[in-house]
Amino acid sequence: MSARQILTGALALTALATPITALADVVRGEALFRPCRACHMIGEGAVHRVGPDLNGLVGRRIGSAAGYEYSDDLTEAGAEGEIWTDETLDRFLAGPRAYFPGTNMVFRGITASEDRAALIAYLSAEGGAPDGAAQTGGTDIDPEIATILEIEGDIAYGAYLSSECTACHRAAGGTDIPSIAGLAPSVFIAGLLSYRNGTRQHLVMNALAQRLGDEEIAALAAYFASAE
Amino acid sequence: MTINRRIFLGSTVAITTSLCAPAVLTAQGRPQVVVVGGGAGGATAARYIANDSQGAVDVTLIEPTRAYYTCFFSNLYLGGFRDYESLGHSYGTLAADYGINVVHDWAIAVDRDTKTVRLAGGGSVPYDRLVLSPGIDFIEDSVPGWSLAAQNAMPHAYKAGSQTQLLRAQIAAMPEGGTFAMVAPPNPYRCPPGPYERVSMVAHMLRETNPTARILIADPKESFSKQALFEDGWERHYPGMIQRIGPDFGGGSVEVDAQAMTLSIDGQVENVDVCNVIPAQRAGSIAFAAGITDGDWVPVSAYDMSSRADPEIYVLGDSAAQGAMPKSGFSANSQAKVAANAILAALTDARAFPARFSNTCWSLIDTDDGIKVGATYAASDEGIVSVDSFVSQLDETAELRAQTYRESIDWYTAITSDMFG
């Protein structure tokens, strides 16, 4: 019996009620989720960070977590009624940009289908059902992000600062260096904060973000939000 | 308040139609900026000044070549990872979409009293602010036996273009088991094209086509940037192929004979099949003609890249003695943005912002084995100083090395569109 079959329709999975094979998947999925933690939270106390809070993901409408500013592609898919199911998640995790070219998720995808299944098993077990018991505080915003969101960004200063970004980031985006034009301020700020505090590791971005003060991040966020 | 939205936004360029009229007419009443040199410093400065001023400043770019071939990634062409055409860029967009007067000529003199630049073709161009970004020239006789007259027999390939093509052709024509020699430059030198990435790319090419060939480096320097990473990579990918002779063993005491095709290291004469001579370097000759050099380079203020001898002349990139930044295209691009902001603040009502700089240099060792080094920088009275720096690690995963290489390809596309629009 595959993990997929076990998971079908079993939104209220808990470790205790889960057969051994699926439990093994959940355990492996937790390990696979580790790199995702640079941007996503799941479980008790989870809030939106660079990516949305993933509690209640499996079974909810795509692009629908309250308080998170999605790319147009995900918002539109949700508006058309598309749901995050094992199948849609599998497709997304195989290659996020192949599914949603406009997604802001900077991730190349997981090649092995059994790894994707394990990750989905973990997301389902840990995040619970939509609006279920495990979905906590999905609309809360990280206080560090909220602090910078309250600063009115100086767009002219942001335009000047942005010239440091444009040496590597193009509006059209690349295969590994994404476009940052048009990002929602909360997402943009969360991204820079994750590099500034080291939750996300990247030699160049860590060095650049570490010398950005809150005012400068707010200025850049205001500028890039105005960019289409 | 007018917000100067950069082209990054993908919005249309706000250039008034009057810019399409002849230059003599359009220059009337507008402050004039002349930029000499259309590389990473000059092209970027011209584009940012033209775009951010939205036509309020008249920008002239003087660059002898019609197609610019980037030094960065030219080593990848030697290794077979890029084709030659992919290194070439035209000034068409800067002229057509940004209203920059692109003049294909050599700037041969600067009259600082009348504030004019004289051109080899006979004309002269007046300026309110002058930007010099001429790259490097070679110091004559720095490698005994070598001169520019010998550059066809022993190419430098340190200004990208036909020299790079020549070097690649010579590598392809090496006899089986032949010797590729490099005379490495002393500090400070332009980089990219990095000598040690070049060695890696030549080794990659030879491993495919001529695996018994050897590579000999005569190096006057004790050590070089990313040395541990390169030496580790050479050992893993090209074991036994590369021999570097440092100054302890006479690597700084060389002489070449371009007719006999020999390289003498500390008196010991080697017959070589290809000899890539990278001489010692100095600021481009227009900087000397302008009379603003001190020694081999142009001292500048770290706050705005203006010459210490003449604050109305800004010097970018390789030619500047600015402090801690390497002589890379990335550095020149970063410095250009600081200078552009300072120039716009001086000539228009644009706001001046504090200088900030950064640099990253990627290098490819072999297929999907990319490394990088970089830093952030700030201005000080003494010059540009490093704030924080980083470098790839020896124990990185193959996936991270592959990602670093892919990232460098994205960077190439981004920086060339930042330069040329």
XYZ file of C-alpha atoms in Angstrom:
649
model
C 0.000 0.000 0.000
C 1.504 3.349 -0.979
C 1.587 6.443 1.152
C -0.538 8.134 -1.477
C -3.323 5.576 -1.060
C -3.193 5.862 2.679
C -3.395 9.598 2.510
C -6.291 9.787 0.106
C -9.169 11.274 1.942
C -7.413 10.847 5.256
C -7.113 14.483 6.191
C -7.257 13.850 9.905
C -4.152 11.712 9.947
C -2.429 11.485 13.237
C 0.679 9.553 14.016
C -1.159 7.178 16.332
C -3.803 6.226 13.809
C -1.420 5.866 10.921
C -0.130 2.565 9.581
C 3.604 1.955 9.834
C 4.413 2.605 6.155
C 2.756 6.017 6.201
C 4.394 6.841 9.503
C 7.774 6.132 7.940
C 6.834 8.519 5.138
C 5.885 11.207 7.628
C 9.197 10.818 9.437
C 11.129 10.986 6.179
C 8.981 13.888 5.039
C 9.912 15.813 8.155
C 13.584 15.497 7.221
C 12.812 16.544 3.654
C 10.952 19.591 4.968
C 14.044 20.932 6.768
C 15.276 23.133 3.895
C 11.719 24.424 3.412
C 11.847 25.836 6.962
C 14.049 28.646 5.645
C 10.832 30.160 4.296
C 7.833 28.204 5.650
C 6.455 27.435 9.102
C 4.121 24.594 9.969
C 2.582 23.286 13.213
C 1.805 25.127 16.396
C 2.563 28.828 16.366
C 3.204 28.957 12.638
C 2.898 32.349 10.927
C 3.524 33.610 7.417
C 7.155 34.293 6.689
C 8.772 34.402 3.245
C 6.213 31.787 2.261
C 2.773 31.205 3.725
C 2.010 29.314 6.921
C 1.434 25.714 5.789
C -1.026 24.597 8.447
C -4.171 23.258 6.839
C -2.527 23.225 3.414
C -3.791 19.897 2.096
C -7.405 20.378 1.098
C -7.480 24.163 1.029
C -7.903 26.384 -2.005
C -4.632 27.334 -3.716
C -3.392 30.798 -2.784
C -5.985 31.238 -0.058
C -4.237 31.506 3.343
C -5.574 34.670 4.932
C -3.045 37.464 5.291
C -0.486 36.133 2.834
C 0.149 38.058 -0.386
C 0.451 35.483 -3.163
C 1.706 35.850 -6.704
C -1.035 36.420 -9.280
C -0.635 32.881 -10.605
C -1.545 31.257 -7.310
C -4.323 33.731 -6.532
C -5.900 33.092 -9.923
C -5.681 29.312 -9.575
C -7.468 29.568 -6.232
C -10.096 31.865 -7.705
C -10.777 29.200 -10.306
C -11.344 26.723 -7.521
C -8.122 24.758 -7.682
C -7.385 22.916 -4.464
C -4.119 21.744 -2.904
C -4.542 17.975 -3.085
C -1.954 15.215 -3.081
C -2.029 15.424 -6.863
C -1.671 19.208 -7.244
C 0.981 19.359 -4.529
C 2.869 16.550 -6.229
C 2.828 18.466 -9.481
C 3.861 21.728 -7.800
C 6.703 20.172 -5.813
C 8.058 18.439 -8.907
C 8.714 21.852 -10.469
C 7.023 24.904 -8.994
C 7.654 27.110 -11.979
C 6.577 24.471 -14.467
C 3.177 24.488 -12.751
C 2.939 28.198 -11.907
C 5.465 30.196 -13.959
C 4.784 33.326 -11.909
C 5.245 31.784 -8.473
C 7.526 33.623 -6.073
C 8.739 30.333 -4.628
C 12.436 30.028 -5.401
C 12.816 26.276 -5.553
C 13.811 24.018 -8.398
C 11.672 21.087 -7.345
C 12.028 17.528 -6.080
C 12.850 14.922 -8.705
C 12.021 11.691 -6.843
C 8.295 11.023 -6.678
C 8.645 9.018 -3.439
C 10.300 12.048 -1.821
C 7.426 14.248 -2.911
C 4.946 11.723 -1.509
C 6.804 11.638 1.803
C 6.876 15.419 1.999
C 3.156 15.623 1.259
C 2.505 12.977 3.933
C 4.388 15.155 6.412
C 2.585 18.358 5.378
C -0.726 16.587 5.782
C 0.089 15.031 9.154
C 1.783 18.059 10.662
C -0.421 20.775 9.183
C -3.764 19.059 9.683
C -6.939 19.787 7.796
C -8.024 23.225 6.594
C -9.465 25.141 9.549
C -8.664 22.121 11.671
C -7.178 22.002 15.126
C -3.589 22.279 13.925
C -4.216 25.475 12.003
C -3.068 28.109 14.399
C -2.620 31.787 13.859
C -2.525 31.617 10.078
C -3.357 35.274 9.774
C -0.714 36.465 12.211
C 2.254 38.219 10.803
C 5.794 37.803 12.025
C 6.388 40.800 14.362
C 9.734 41.601 12.750
C 8.057 41.848 9.348
C 5.209 43.893 10.830
C 7.677 46.411 12.280
C 9.192 47.115 8.868
C 5.802 47.112 7.139
C 4.846 50.039 9.369
C 7.751 52.143 8.081
C 6.809 54.277 5.103
C 9.406 53.351 2.516
C 11.344 56.150 0.798
C 10.852 55.129 -2.839
C 13.570 57.400 -4.246
C 16.067 55.953 -1.786
C 14.773 52.489 -2.633
C 15.363 53.173 -6.335
C 18.974 54.083 -5.577
C 19.464 51.051 -3.346
C 17.860 48.803 -5.956
C 20.793 49.424 -8.282
C 22.735 47.044 -6.059
C 20.107 44.358 -6.781
C 19.988 44.861 -10.537
C 23.563 43.686 -11.033
C 22.128 40.170 -10.587
C 18.304 40.349 -10.558
C 16.515 40.958 -13.835
C 12.849 41.824 -14.188
C 12.343 38.690 -16.275
C 14.105 36.507 -13.694
C 16.653 33.783 -14.348
C 16.859 30.073 -13.642
C 18.418 30.553 -10.207
C 18.275 34.276 -9.539
C 14.583 35.191 -9.420
C 12.816 38.358 -10.445
C 12.074 40.539 -7.435
C 10.023 43.153 -9.258
C 6.413 43.436 -8.156
C 6.825 41.399 -4.967
C 4.330 42.233 -2.237
C 6.096 44.232 0.507
C 5.439 41.587 3.170
C 7.016 38.897 1.012
C 9.920 41.095 -0.021
C 10.618 42.137 3.582
C 10.357 38.552 4.830
C 12.847 37.509 2.171
C 15.462 40.083 3.084
C 14.951 39.441 6.797
C 15.501 35.725 6.304
C 18.828 36.505 4.657
C 19.706 39.157 7.236
C 19.146 36.851 10.200
C 20.582 33.803 8.449
C 17.476 31.572 8.355
C 18.108 31.433 4.644
C 21.688 30.786 3.605
C 23.237 32.372 0.568
C 26.749 33.852 0.607
C 25.914 36.909 -1.489
C 22.456 37.609 -0.099
C 23.561 37.173 3.527
C 26.364 39.721 3.053
C 24.128 42.203 1.250
C 21.189 41.885 3.640
C 23.313 42.129 6.763
C 24.120 45.740 6.072
C 20.545 46.769 5.328
C 18.808 48.594 8.160
C 15.027 48.477 8.620
C 14.631 51.846 6.853
C 16.555 50.545 3.866
C 14.545 47.343 3.643
C 11.346 49.398 3.822
C 12.639 51.678 1.041
C 13.521 48.722 -1.168
C 10.190 47.008 -0.481
C 8.302 50.167 -1.419
C 10.316 50.551 -4.590
C 10.039 46.960 -5.752
C 6.326 46.803 -4.937
C 5.893 49.702 -7.357
C 7.753 47.761 -10.048
C 5.790 45.660 -12.464
C 8.375 64.605 -6.843
C 9.434 62.619 -9.849
C 10.295 59.043 -9.221
C 12.934 57.804 -11.542
C 11.802 54.316 -12.272
C 14.614 52.343 -13.639
C 14.304 50.208 -16.691
C 14.274 47.273 -14.326
C 10.632 48.080 -13.895
C 10.021 47.276 -17.500
C 8.275 50.608 -17.886
C 8.902 52.750 -20.899
C 11.911 54.996 -20.913
C 11.006 58.590 -20.340
C 13.093 60.198 -23.038
C 11.692 63.278 -24.657
C 11.306 63.208 -28.398
C 13.734 66.104 -28.743
C 16.492 63.593 -28.057
C 15.990 62.211 -31.508
C 17.071 65.550 -32.976
C 20.731 66.164 -33.861
C 23.094 66.346 -30.889
C 24.094 69.955 -31.486
C 20.526 71.049 -30.917
C 19.622 68.770 -28.062
C 22.632 69.714 -25.977
C 21.397 73.283 -25.669
C 20.732 74.278 -22.130
C 21.169 70.813 -20.757
C 24.128 69.815 -18.618
C 26.494 67.543 -20.479
C 28.105 64.383 -19.261
C 30.765 62.719 -21.375
C 31.647 59.117 -20.647
C 34.857 57.635 -22.046
C 34.835 53.853 -22.292
C 31.790 51.654 -22.871
C 32.514 48.751 -20.545
C 31.050 47.741 -17.211
C 31.787 51.153 -15.677
C 31.131 53.503 -18.574
C 28.088 51.848 -20.137
C 26.416 51.529 -16.734
C 27.139 55.146 -15.803
C 25.845 56.410 -19.159
C 22.680 54.356 -18.913
C 21.885 55.314 -15.321
C 22.531 59.024 -15.885
C 20.446 59.088 -19.066
C 17.621 57.052 -17.583
C 17.426 58.603 -14.138
C 17.637 62.163 -15.444
C 14.803 61.376 -17.864
C 16.437 63.416 -20.590
C 17.481 66.359 -18.386
C 21.154 65.501 -18.870
C 22.816 65.122 -22.255
C 24.976 62.004 -22.243
C 27.719 61.202 -24.748
C 29.459 57.845 -24.657
C 32.808 57.608 -26.435
C 33.840 54.062 -27.226
C 35.996 52.972 -30.173
C 34.463 49.549 -30.731
C 30.995 49.000 -32.152
C 30.560 45.632 -30.512
C 31.722 45.212 -26.957
C 33.033 41.802 -25.935
C 32.983 41.207 -22.202
C 36.132 40.162 -20.405
C 33.932 38.419 -17.887
C 32.936 35.000 -19.225
C 35.619 35.212 -21.947
C 37.431 32.395 -20.120
C 34.266 30.310 -20.468
C 34.567 30.772 -24.215
C 38.145 29.435 -23.998
C 36.805 26.414 -22.139
C 34.049 25.811 -24.673
C 31.211 26.742 -22.307
C 30.121 29.853 -24.235
C 30.219 30.742 -27.892
C 32.026 33.888 -28.952
C 28.865 35.671 -30.082
C 27.363 35.364 -26.603
C 30.107 37.667 -25.286
C 29.276 40.461 -27.731
C 26.970 43.397 -27.022
C 26.013 46.403 -29.098
C 25.353 49.977 -28.051
C 22.177 50.118 -30.120
C 19.758 50.149 -27.181
C 21.714 52.796 -25.295
C 21.530 55.026 -28.350
C 17.977 54.268 -29.481
C 16.082 53.825 -26.217
C 18.096 55.982 -23.839
C 18.997 58.846 -26.155
C 22.719 58.487 -25.440
C 25.001 59.957 -28.116
C 27.235 56.999 -28.821
C 30.424 58.114 -30.572
C 32.701 55.412 -31.926
C 36.066 57.088 -31.672
C 39.134 57.211 -29.449
C 39.342 59.888 -26.777
C 42.973 61.039 -26.986
C 43.157 64.114 -24.765
C 41.303 65.969 -22.043
C 41.597 69.739 -21.722
C 40.563 70.311 -18.131
C 40.625 74.111 -18.445
C 38.155 74.306 -21.302
C 36.487 71.066 -20.170
C 36.629 69.317 -23.509
C 37.584 65.844 -24.672
C 39.513 65.605 -27.931
C 38.839 62.700 -30.274
C 41.246 60.884 -32.580
C 38.860 61.572 -35.435
C 39.452 65.302 -35.006
C 36.344 66.400 -33.104
C 36.064 67.555 -29.548
C 33.251 67.215 -27.045
C 32.566 69.640 -24.190
C 31.552 68.369 -20.770
C 30.214 69.584 -17.460
C 31.176 66.303 -15.840
C 33.512 63.723 -17.340
C 33.508 60.007 -16.563
C 36.618 58.032 -17.458
C 36.254 54.283 -17.484
C 38.984 53.219 -19.908
C 40.000 49.907 -18.351
C 43.650 48.947 -18.411
C 46.714 49.349 -20.529
C 49.891 47.289 -20.227
C 53.133 48.450 -18.693
C 55.760 48.217 -21.391
C 58.711 45.922 -20.759
C 57.124 44.417 -17.651
C 57.705 41.009 -19.249
C 61.178 41.115 -20.869
C 61.005 40.091 -24.504
C 57.290 40.876 -24.838
C 55.729 43.969 -26.349
C 52.451 44.714 -28.089
C 54.260 43.850 -31.325
C 54.485 40.269 -30.020
C 50.797 39.999 -29.102
C 49.906 37.856 -32.106
C 52.580 35.268 -31.334
C 52.012 35.489 -27.580
C 48.498 36.800 -26.946
C 47.449 38.472 -23.718
C 43.722 37.919 -24.323
C 43.218 40.428 -21.541
C 41.043 42.719 -23.601
C 38.272 40.519 -24.906
C 37.798 40.250 -28.642
C 40.129 39.071 -31.382
C 42.857 38.366 -28.808
C 40.552 35.914 -27.052
C 39.712 34.212 -30.348
C 43.393 34.015 -31.198
C 44.257 32.371 -27.903
C 41.511 29.808 -28.348
C 42.688 29.009 -31.869
C 46.250 28.560 -30.626
C 45.089 26.160 -27.905
C 43.159 24.155 -30.493
C 46.269 23.990 -32.702
C 48.614 22.760 -29.955
C 50.503 19.577 -30.830
C 49.640 16.456 -28.892
C 51.300 16.591 -25.509
C 52.299 20.224 -26.050
C 52.792 22.976 -23.492
C 50.469 25.878 -22.737
C 52.334 28.508 -20.752
C 50.924 31.486 -18.896
C 52.921 34.398 -17.597
C 50.654 35.521 -14.761
C 50.446 39.226 -13.876
C 51.662 40.912 -10.697
C 49.134 42.672 -8.437
C 47.026 44.641 -9.012
C 45.477 43.248 -12.159
C 42.125 43.247 -13.935
C 40.038 40.228 -13.015
C 37.968 38.888 -14.769
C 39.242 37.420 -16.958
C 40.921 35.737 -13.998
C 44.208 34.024 -14.819
C 43.399 31.006 -12.653
C 39.913 30.506 -14.015
C 41.544 30.755 -17.432
C 43.972 27.994 -16.518
C 40.995 25.885 -15.388
C 39.182 26.470 -18.664
C 42.260 25.723 -20.765
C 42.748 22.530 -18.743
C 39.113 21.598 -19.363
C 39.572 22.100 -23.100
C 42.864 20.207 -23.190
C 41.512 17.308 -21.150
C 38.890 16.825 -23.887
C 41.111 17.371 -26.915
C 44.723 16.910 -25.891
C 44.888 15.102 -22.555
C 48.666 14.637 -22.471
C 49.249 18.379 -22.847
C 50.556 20.310 -19.866
C 50.008 23.765 -18.446
C 52.844 25.798 -17.008
C 52.212 28.989 -15.022
C 55.016 31.406 -14.199
C 53.693 33.563 -11.397
C 55.355 36.528 -9.687
C 52.813 36.404 -6.825
C 53.153 34.408 -3.613
C 49.434 33.699 -3.570
C 46.236 34.558 -5.438
C 42.497 34.907 -4.872
C 40.574 31.657 -4.253
C 43.901 29.793 -4.425
C 42.901 26.894 -2.159
C 39.669 26.414 -4.122
C 41.434 26.425 -7.474
C 44.229 24.105 -6.375
C 41.707 21.694 -4.895
C 39.744 21.801 -8.154
C 42.819 21.295 -10.317
C 43.784 18.277 -8.251
C 40.301 16.779 -8.575
C 39.676 17.529 -12.247
C 43.058 17.830 -13.924
C 45.544 15.854 -11.820
C 49.144 16.292 -12.925
C 48.323 18.654 -15.765
C 48.993 22.039 -14.159
C 52.294 23.227 -12.753
C 52.568 26.647 -11.148
C 55.985 28.134 -10.504
C 55.757 30.843 -7.876
C 58.286 33.537 -7.012
C 60.262 31.218 -4.713
C 61.248 29.189 -7.760
C 61.787 32.057 -10.164
C 58.199 32.581 -11.359
C 58.762 36.323 -11.071
C 61.924 36.243 -13.143
C 60.807 35.448 -16.679
C 61.792 36.337 -20.202
C 60.035 35.378 -23.418
C 61.118 35.065 -27.023
C 58.127 35.305 -29.321
C 60.040 34.161 -32.418
C 61.651 31.126 -30.843
C 58.476 30.469 -28.765
C 60.426 30.054 -25.567
C 59.744 31.019 -21.992
C 62.678 31.390 -19.682
C 61.947 30.998 -15.981
C 64.836 31.996 -13.749
C 67.209 31.295 -16.625
C 65.778 27.897 -17.488
C 64.486 27.943 -21.059
C 61.279 26.060 -21.914
C 59.948 25.463 -25.405
C 56.245 26.271 -25.347
C 53.460 25.893 -27.897
C 51.168 28.605 -26.584
C 52.356 31.473 -24.423
C 49.667 33.619 -22.824
C 51.529 36.663 -21.547
C 49.533 38.793 -19.117
C 51.722 41.831 -18.485
C 51.676 44.229 -15.536
C 48.903 46.783 -15.884
C 48.148 50.455 -15.408
C 45.256 52.830 -15.989
C 44.048 53.349 -19.549
C 46.099 55.936 -21.446
C 43.384 58.632 -21.463
C 43.789 58.866 -17.669
C 47.458 59.756 -18.164
C 46.524 62.180 -20.954
C 44.130 63.870 -18.527
C 46.971 64.334 -16.055
C 45.106 62.869 -13.083
C 47.182 59.766 -12.406
C 49.501 59.133 -9.487
C 51.819 56.259 -10.276
C 50.017 53.730 -12.421
C 46.428 54.553 -11.411
C 44.016 57.405 -10.686
C 43.398 58.185 -7.023
C 39.689 58.807 -6.410
C 37.401 59.782 -3.581
C 35.577 56.745 -2.242
C 32.483 58.859 -1.604
C 31.676 59.529 -5.258
C 34.545 58.129 -7.413
C 35.687 61.648 -8.356
C 39.351 62.143 -9.156
C 41.369 63.597 -6.293
C 43.110 65.828 -8.840
C 39.938 67.092 -10.537
C 36.554 66.682 -8.832
C 34.692 67.169 -12.116
C 36.236 63.986 -13.522
C 34.999 60.649 -12.208
C 37.053 57.514 -12.721
C 35.476 54.069 -12.633
C 36.631 50.487 -12.634
C 40.090 49.183 -13.422
C 41.767 52.596 -13.780
C 40.779 53.870 -10.347
C 42.941 53.558 -7.250
C 39.976 53.407 -4.898
C 41.032 51.103 -2.089
C 39.814 47.594 -1.402
C 37.695 46.666 -4.416
C 39.102 44.276 -7.031
C 39.401 45.377 -10.644
C 36.325 43.476 -11.793
C 33.446 44.346 -14.085
C 31.089 43.882 -11.134
C 33.086 46.489 -9.170
C 33.011 48.933 -12.082
C 29.231 48.469 -12.428
C 28.792 49.086 -8.691
C 31.030 52.172 -8.723
C 29.196 53.524 -11.784
C 25.927 53.679 -9.850
C 27.522 55.662 -7.026
C 29.124 58.077 -9.496
C 25.895 58.405 -11.502
C 23.997 59.358 -8.353
C 26.656 61.926 -7.398
C 26.713 63.408 -10.914
C 22.920 63.655 -11.073
C 22.880 65.337 -7.663
C 25.489 67.840 -8.859
C 23.790 68.672 -12.160
C 20.072 68.281 -11.409
C 17.789 68.448 -8.392
C 18.191 64.707 -7.776
C 18.930 63.651 -4.196
C 22.387 62.418 -3.262
C 22.587 59.146 -1.376
C 25.544 57.700 0.504
C 27.992 55.548 -1.448
C 27.735 51.784 -1.079
C 29.500 49.164 -3.121
C 29.528 45.424 -3.587
C 31.302 42.843 -5.669
C 31.006 39.152 -6.450
C 33.367 37.245 -8.720
C 32.315 33.821 -9.939
C 34.791 31.372 -11.425
C 34.271 28.077 -13.168
C 36.763 25.292 -12.454
C 35.148 22.528 -14.522
C 31.661 21.538 -15.674
C 29.162 22.471 -12.927
C 31.950 23.307 -10.487
C 31.501 27.013 -9.821
C 32.944 29.044 -6.959
C 32.631 32.649 -5.896
C 34.211 35.305 -3.760
C 32.796 38.675 -2.864
C 32.344 41.482 -0.395
C 30.353 44.542 0.534
C 32.167 47.849 0.752
C 31.741 51.332 2.167
C 33.399 54.698 1.592
C 35.946 56.186 3.990
C 38.388 59.086 3.853
C 41.159 56.610 3.156
C 39.321 54.916 0.288
C 36.832 52.136 -0.267
C 36.961 49.659 2.617
C 35.567 46.156 2.935
C 32.590 45.748 5.291
C 32.014 42.023 5.042
C 33.323 39.325 2.750
C 32.571 35.757 1.759
C 34.111 32.958 -0.278
C 33.026 29.487 -1.377
C 34.159 26.654 0.879
C 36.280 23.620 0.045
C 33.742 21.094 1.315
C 30.696 22.293 -0.626
C 28.320 19.783 -2.199
C 28.337 19.165 -5.934
C 24.791 20.567 -6.050
C 25.898 23.848 -4.450
C 28.799 24.139 -6.912
C 26.405 23.534 -9.809
C 24.013 26.115 -8.383
C 26.872 28.629 -8.093
C 27.637 28.145 -11.770
C 23.972 28.504 -12.808
C 23.786 31.619 -10.687
C 26.776 33.082 -12.539
C 24.937 32.605 -15.832
C 21.945 34.522 -14.465
C 24.322 37.212 -13.235
C 25.888 37.528 -16.690
C 22.510 38.119 -18.300
C 21.522 40.589 -15.600
C 24.686 42.674 -15.531
C 24.907 42.939 -19.295
C 21.329 44.202 -19.429
C 22.180 46.566 -16.545
C 25.001 47.902 -18.761
C 23.495 47.898 -22.225
C 19.743 48.078 -21.533
